[in-house]
Structure formats: C-alpha cells, structure tokens
PDB file of C-alpha atoms in Angstrom:
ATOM      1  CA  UNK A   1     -36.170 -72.770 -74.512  1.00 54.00           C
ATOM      2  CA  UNK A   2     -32.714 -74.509 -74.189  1.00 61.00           C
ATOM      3  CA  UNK A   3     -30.410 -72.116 -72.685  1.00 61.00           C
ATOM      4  CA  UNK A   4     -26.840 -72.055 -74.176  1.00 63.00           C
ATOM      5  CA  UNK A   5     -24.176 -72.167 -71.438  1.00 60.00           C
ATOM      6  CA  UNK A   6     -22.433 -69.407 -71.149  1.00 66.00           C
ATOM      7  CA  UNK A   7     -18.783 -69.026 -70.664  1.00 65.00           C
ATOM      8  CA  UNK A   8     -17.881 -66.092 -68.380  1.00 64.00           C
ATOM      9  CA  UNK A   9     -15.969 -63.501 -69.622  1.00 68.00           C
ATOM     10  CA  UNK A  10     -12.821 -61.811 -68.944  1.00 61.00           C
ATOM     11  CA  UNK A  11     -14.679 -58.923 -67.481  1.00 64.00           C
ATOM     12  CA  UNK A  12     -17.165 -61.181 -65.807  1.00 63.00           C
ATOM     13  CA  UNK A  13     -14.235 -62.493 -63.492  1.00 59.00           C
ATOM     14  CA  UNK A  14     -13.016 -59.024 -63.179  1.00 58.00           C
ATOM     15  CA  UNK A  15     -16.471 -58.406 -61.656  1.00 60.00           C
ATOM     16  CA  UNK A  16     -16.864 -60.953 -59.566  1.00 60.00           C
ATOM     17  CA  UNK A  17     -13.076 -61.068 -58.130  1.00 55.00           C
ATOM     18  CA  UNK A  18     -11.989 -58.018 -55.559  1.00 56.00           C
ATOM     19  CA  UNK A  19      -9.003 -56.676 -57.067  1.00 56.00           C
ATOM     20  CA  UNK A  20      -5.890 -58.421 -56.942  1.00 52.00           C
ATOM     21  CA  UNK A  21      -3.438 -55.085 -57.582  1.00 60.00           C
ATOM     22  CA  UNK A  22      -2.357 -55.267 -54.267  1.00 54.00           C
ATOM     23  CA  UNK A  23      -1.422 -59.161 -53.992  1.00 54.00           C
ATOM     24  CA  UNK A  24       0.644 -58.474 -57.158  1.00 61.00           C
ATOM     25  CA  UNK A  25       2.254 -54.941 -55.711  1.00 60.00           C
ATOM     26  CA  UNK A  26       2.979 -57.295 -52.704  1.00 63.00           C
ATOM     27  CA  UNK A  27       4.738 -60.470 -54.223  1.00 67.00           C
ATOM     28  CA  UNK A  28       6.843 -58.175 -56.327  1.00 68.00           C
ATOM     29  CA  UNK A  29       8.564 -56.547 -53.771  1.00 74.00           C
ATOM     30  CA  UNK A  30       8.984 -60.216 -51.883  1.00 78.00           C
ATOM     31  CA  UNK A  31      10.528 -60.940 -55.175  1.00 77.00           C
ATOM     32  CA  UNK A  32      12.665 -58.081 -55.378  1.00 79.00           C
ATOM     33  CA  UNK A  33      13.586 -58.163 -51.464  1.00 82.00           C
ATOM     34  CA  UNK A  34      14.720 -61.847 -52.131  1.00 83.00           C
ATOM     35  CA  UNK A  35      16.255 -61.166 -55.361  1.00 82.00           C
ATOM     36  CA  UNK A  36      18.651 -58.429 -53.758  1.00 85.00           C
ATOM     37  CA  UNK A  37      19.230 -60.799 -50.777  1.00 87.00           C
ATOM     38  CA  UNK A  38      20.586 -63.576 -52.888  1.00 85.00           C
ATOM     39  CA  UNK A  39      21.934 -60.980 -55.020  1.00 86.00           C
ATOM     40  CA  UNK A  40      24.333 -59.647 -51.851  1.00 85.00           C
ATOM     41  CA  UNK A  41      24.627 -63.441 -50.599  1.00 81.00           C
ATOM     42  CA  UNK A  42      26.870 -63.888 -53.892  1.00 79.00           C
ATOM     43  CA  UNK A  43      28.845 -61.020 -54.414  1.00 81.00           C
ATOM     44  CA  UNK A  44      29.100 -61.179 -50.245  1.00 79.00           C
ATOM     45  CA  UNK A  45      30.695 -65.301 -51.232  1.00 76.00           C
ATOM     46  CA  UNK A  46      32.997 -64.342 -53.607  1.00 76.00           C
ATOM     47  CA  UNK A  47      33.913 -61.396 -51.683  1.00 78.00           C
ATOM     48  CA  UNK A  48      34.464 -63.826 -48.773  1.00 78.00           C
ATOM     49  CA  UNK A  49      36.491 -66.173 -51.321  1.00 78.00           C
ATOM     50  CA  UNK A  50      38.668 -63.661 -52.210  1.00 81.00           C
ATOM     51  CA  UNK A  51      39.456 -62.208 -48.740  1.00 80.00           C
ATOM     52  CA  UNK A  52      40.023 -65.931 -48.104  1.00 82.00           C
ATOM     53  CA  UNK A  53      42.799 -66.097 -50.701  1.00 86.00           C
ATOM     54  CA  UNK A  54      44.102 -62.798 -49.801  1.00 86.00           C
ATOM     55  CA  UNK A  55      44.690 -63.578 -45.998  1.00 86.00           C
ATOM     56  CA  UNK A  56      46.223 -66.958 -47.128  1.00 88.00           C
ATOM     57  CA  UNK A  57      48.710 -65.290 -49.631  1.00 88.00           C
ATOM     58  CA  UNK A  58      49.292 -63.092 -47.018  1.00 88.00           C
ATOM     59  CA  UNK A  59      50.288 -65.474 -44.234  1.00 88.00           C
ATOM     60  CA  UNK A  60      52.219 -67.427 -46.716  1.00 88.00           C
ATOM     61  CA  UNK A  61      54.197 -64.543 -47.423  1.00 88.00           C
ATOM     62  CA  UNK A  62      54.605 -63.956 -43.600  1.00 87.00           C
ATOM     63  CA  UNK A  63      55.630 -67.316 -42.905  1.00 86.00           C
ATOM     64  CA  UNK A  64      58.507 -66.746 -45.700  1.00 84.00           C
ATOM     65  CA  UNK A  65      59.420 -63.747 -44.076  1.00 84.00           C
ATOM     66  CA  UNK A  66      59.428 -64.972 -40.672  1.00 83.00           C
ATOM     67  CA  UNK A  67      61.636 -68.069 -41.954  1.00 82.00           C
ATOM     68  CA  UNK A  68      64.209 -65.369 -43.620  1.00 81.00           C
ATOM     69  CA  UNK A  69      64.584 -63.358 -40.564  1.00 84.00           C
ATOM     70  CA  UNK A  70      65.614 -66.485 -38.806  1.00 83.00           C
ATOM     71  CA  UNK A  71      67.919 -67.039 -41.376  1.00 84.00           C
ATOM     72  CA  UNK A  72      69.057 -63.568 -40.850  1.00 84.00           C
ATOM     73  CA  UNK A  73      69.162 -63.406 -37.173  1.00 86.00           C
ATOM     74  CA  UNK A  74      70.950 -66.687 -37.161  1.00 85.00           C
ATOM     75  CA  UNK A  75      74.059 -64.832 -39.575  1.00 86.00           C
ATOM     76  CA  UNK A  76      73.974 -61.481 -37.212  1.00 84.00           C
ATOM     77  CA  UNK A  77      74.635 -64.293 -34.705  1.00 84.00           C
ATOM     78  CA  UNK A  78      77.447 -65.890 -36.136  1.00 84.00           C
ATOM     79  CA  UNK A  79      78.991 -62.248 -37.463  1.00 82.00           C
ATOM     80  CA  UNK A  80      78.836 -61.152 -34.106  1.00 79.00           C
ATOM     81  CA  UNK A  81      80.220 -64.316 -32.567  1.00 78.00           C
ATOM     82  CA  UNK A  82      82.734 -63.706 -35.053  1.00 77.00           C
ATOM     83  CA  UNK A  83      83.598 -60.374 -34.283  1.00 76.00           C
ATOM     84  CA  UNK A  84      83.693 -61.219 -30.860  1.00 76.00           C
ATOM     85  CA  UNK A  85      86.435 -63.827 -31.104  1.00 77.00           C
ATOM     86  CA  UNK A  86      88.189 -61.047 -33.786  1.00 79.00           C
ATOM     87  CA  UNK A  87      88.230 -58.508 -31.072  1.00 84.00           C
ATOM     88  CA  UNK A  88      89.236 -60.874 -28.043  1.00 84.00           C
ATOM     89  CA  UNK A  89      92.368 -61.678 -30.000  1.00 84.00           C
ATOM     90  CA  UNK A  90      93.032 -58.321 -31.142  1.00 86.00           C
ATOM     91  CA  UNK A  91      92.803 -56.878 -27.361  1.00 87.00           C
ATOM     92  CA  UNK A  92      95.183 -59.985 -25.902  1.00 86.00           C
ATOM     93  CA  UNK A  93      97.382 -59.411 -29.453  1.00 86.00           C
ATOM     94  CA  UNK A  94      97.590 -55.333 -28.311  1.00 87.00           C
ATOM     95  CA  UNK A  95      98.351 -56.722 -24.656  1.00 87.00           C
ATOM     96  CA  UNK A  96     101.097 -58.589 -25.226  1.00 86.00           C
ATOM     97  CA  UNK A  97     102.934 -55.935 -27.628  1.00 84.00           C
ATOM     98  CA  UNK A  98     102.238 -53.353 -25.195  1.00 84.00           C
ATOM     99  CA  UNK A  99     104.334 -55.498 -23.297  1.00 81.00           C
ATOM    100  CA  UNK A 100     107.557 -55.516 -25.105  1.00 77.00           C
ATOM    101  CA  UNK A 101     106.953 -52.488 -26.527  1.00 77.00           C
ATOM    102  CA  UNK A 102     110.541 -51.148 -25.456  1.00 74.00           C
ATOM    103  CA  UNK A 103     112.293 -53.810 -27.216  1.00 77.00           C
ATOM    104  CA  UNK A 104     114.138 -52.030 -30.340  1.00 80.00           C
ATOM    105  CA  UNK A 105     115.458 -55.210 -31.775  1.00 82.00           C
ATOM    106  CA  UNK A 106     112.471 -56.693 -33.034  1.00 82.00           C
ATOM    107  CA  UNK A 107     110.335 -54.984 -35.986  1.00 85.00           C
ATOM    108  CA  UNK A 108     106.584 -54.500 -35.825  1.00 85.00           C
ATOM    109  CA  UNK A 109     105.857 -57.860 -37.647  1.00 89.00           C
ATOM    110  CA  UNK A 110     108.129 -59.704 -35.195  1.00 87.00           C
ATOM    111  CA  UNK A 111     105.904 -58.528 -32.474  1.00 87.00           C
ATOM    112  CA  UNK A 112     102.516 -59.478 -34.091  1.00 89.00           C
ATOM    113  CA  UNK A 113     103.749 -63.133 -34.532  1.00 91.00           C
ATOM    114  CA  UNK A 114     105.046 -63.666 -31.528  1.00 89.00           C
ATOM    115  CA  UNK A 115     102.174 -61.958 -29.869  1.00 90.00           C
ATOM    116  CA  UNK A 116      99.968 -63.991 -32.268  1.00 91.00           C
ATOM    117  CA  UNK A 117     101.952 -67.329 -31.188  1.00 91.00           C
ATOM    118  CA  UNK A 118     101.157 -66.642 -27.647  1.00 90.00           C
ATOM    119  CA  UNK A 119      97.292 -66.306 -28.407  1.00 90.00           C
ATOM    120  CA  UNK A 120      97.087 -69.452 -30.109  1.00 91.00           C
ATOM    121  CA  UNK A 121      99.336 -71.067 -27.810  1.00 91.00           C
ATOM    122  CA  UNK A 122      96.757 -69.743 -24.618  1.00 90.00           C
ATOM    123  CA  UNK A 123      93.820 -70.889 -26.982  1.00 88.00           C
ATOM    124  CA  UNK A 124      95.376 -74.518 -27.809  1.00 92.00           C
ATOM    125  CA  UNK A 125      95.779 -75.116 -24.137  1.00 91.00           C
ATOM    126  CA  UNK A 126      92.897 -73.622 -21.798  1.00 86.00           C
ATOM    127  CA  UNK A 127      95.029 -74.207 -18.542  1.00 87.00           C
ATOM    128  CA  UNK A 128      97.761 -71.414 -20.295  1.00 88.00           C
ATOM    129  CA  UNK A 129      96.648 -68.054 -20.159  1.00 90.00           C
ATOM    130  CA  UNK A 130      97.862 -65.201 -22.141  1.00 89.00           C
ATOM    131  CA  UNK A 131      99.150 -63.322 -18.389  1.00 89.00           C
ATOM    132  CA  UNK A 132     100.700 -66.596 -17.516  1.00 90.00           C
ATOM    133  CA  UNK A 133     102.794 -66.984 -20.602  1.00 90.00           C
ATOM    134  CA  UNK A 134     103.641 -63.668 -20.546  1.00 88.00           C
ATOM    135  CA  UNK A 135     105.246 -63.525 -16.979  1.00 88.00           C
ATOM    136  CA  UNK A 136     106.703 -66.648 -18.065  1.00 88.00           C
ATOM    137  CA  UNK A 137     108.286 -65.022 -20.976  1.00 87.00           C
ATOM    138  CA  UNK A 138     109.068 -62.045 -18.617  1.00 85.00           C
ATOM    139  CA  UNK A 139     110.582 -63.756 -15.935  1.00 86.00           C
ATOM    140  CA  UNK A 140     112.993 -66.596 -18.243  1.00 85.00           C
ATOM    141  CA  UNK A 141     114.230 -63.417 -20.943  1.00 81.00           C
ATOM    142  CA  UNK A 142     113.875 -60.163 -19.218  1.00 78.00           C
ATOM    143  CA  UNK A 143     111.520 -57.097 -19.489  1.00 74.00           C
ATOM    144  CA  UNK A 144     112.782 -56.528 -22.793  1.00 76.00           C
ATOM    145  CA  UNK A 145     111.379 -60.201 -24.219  1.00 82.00           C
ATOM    146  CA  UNK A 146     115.270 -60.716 -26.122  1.00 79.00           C
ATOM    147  CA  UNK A 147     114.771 -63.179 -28.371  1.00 80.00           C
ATOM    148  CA  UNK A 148     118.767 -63.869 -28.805  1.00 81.00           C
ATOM    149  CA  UNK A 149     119.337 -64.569 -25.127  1.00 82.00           C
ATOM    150  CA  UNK A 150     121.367 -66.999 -24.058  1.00 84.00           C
ATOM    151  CA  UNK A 151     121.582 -68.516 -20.343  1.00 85.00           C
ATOM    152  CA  UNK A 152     124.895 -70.233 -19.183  1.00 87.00           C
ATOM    153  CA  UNK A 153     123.005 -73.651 -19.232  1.00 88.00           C
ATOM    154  CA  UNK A 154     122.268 -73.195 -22.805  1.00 88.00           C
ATOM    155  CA  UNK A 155     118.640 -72.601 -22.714  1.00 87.00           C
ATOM    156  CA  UNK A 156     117.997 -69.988 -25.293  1.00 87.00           C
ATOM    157  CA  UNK A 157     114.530 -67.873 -26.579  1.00 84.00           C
ATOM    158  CA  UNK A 158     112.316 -66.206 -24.805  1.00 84.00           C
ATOM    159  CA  UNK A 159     111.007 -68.992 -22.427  1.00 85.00           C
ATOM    160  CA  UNK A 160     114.567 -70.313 -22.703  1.00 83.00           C
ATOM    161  CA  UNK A 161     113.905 -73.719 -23.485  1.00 80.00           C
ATOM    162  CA  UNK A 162     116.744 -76.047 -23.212  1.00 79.00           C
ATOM    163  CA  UNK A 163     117.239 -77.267 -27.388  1.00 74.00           C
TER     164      UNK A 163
END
C-alpha cells in the first residue's frame, strides 16, 4: 500500500509545540515598554526644543534689558553730573549775593548777573576763585560792592579798573 503523505495539521503543531502564550504575553510588553520609551524620548525632545527656545528668548530679552539699563544708568549719570554743576553754581551764585546783600542801589537782577559774571569769570580761569574775586571786589569798591564808584585816579567799577 502506497501511503499518501500527510501534511500536518494546524492542531497537529499545536500538539506537538509547548505553548507559546507566554513568549507572546512576553514580547508584547517589550513592545509596549519600548513603545512608551520612545514615546517619552519624543515628547521629552520637543519638550527639550522648546525649553531651548524659551531660555534663548529669554536671555535675548535680558541682554536687551541689560543694554537699556546701561543706557539708563549712563543718563542718571549725566542728570546728576548735571545737577551737580546746577547746584555748585547756585551755592557760589547765593554766596556772592549774600555778600552784597546790604547794597540798596542795585535790584535783585543786578545782583544775579554780577554774581553770575563772577562764576563764569572763576570757571573761565581755574587760578581765580569765586573768594578771591570777591575780596578783590571787596577790597577795590567797599563792603557795599558800589558799582558807581569812582577813585581819584579814575579807576571806576567794582574792581576799579583803570578804562
């Protein structure tokens, strides 16, 4: 008798084979483990992107800031170097009017320019001070500063200058 080959059956292999439920229980969760790994590895990258941009955005803005303060300190400078010279000459201004302050001929604004003349006259020329001029003043045309004085030589004003 000629046997007929027999191709085994589904079940056959089923028989034959120890079952493979476990293998397949234990490659999906490697699958699943990896899939959440990668899964976290991209939101984790564009998380890290973004961050990226943020901190950059973030220092750019600093650096703007950080250039505007300069700008800012650099006019609080300047205002106060300002202020500075503003109040210098308004203390030697107040000085020298306190000094002929008993003079009765000579209205307020005749004061402030002469007082403002001597400033600028001690600032034009370093080796002049404001005290100096003054005494000068003081000594040539009296306590009084009289701006009509005359001496018998001729030399008239306050530092009675010969004309």
């Amino acid at each position: 008798m000629i046997r007929t080959a027999r191709y085994p059956t589904a079940s056959d292999c089923r028989e034959r084979l120890p079952s493979l439920s476990w293998l397949s229980l234990r490659w999906g969760r490697t699958v699943i483990s990896v899939g959440v790994v990668l899964l976290i590895c991209f939101i984790s990258l564009g998380f890290s992107s973004r961050l990226h941009e943020l901190y950059s955005s973030t220092m750019a803005r600093m650096e703007n800031m950080e250039s505007g303060m300069d700008t800012l300190e650099l006019r609080v400078v300047e205002m106060d170097a300002k202020m500075n010279v503003d109040s210098i000459r308004q203390y030697n201004i107040d000085k020298i009017t306190s000094i002929f302050e008993n003079n009765r001929e000579l209205s307020i604004r005749e004061k402030y320019k002469i007082a403002d003349e001597i400033y600028e006259a001690s600032r034009k020329y370093e080796d002049l001070s404001v005290e100096l001029i003054c005494a000068t003043i003081s000594q040539e045309s009296g306590r009084g500063w009289r701006t009509n004085r005359i001496s018998p030589a001729g030399a008239m004003g306050l530092m009675q200058l010969m004309p």
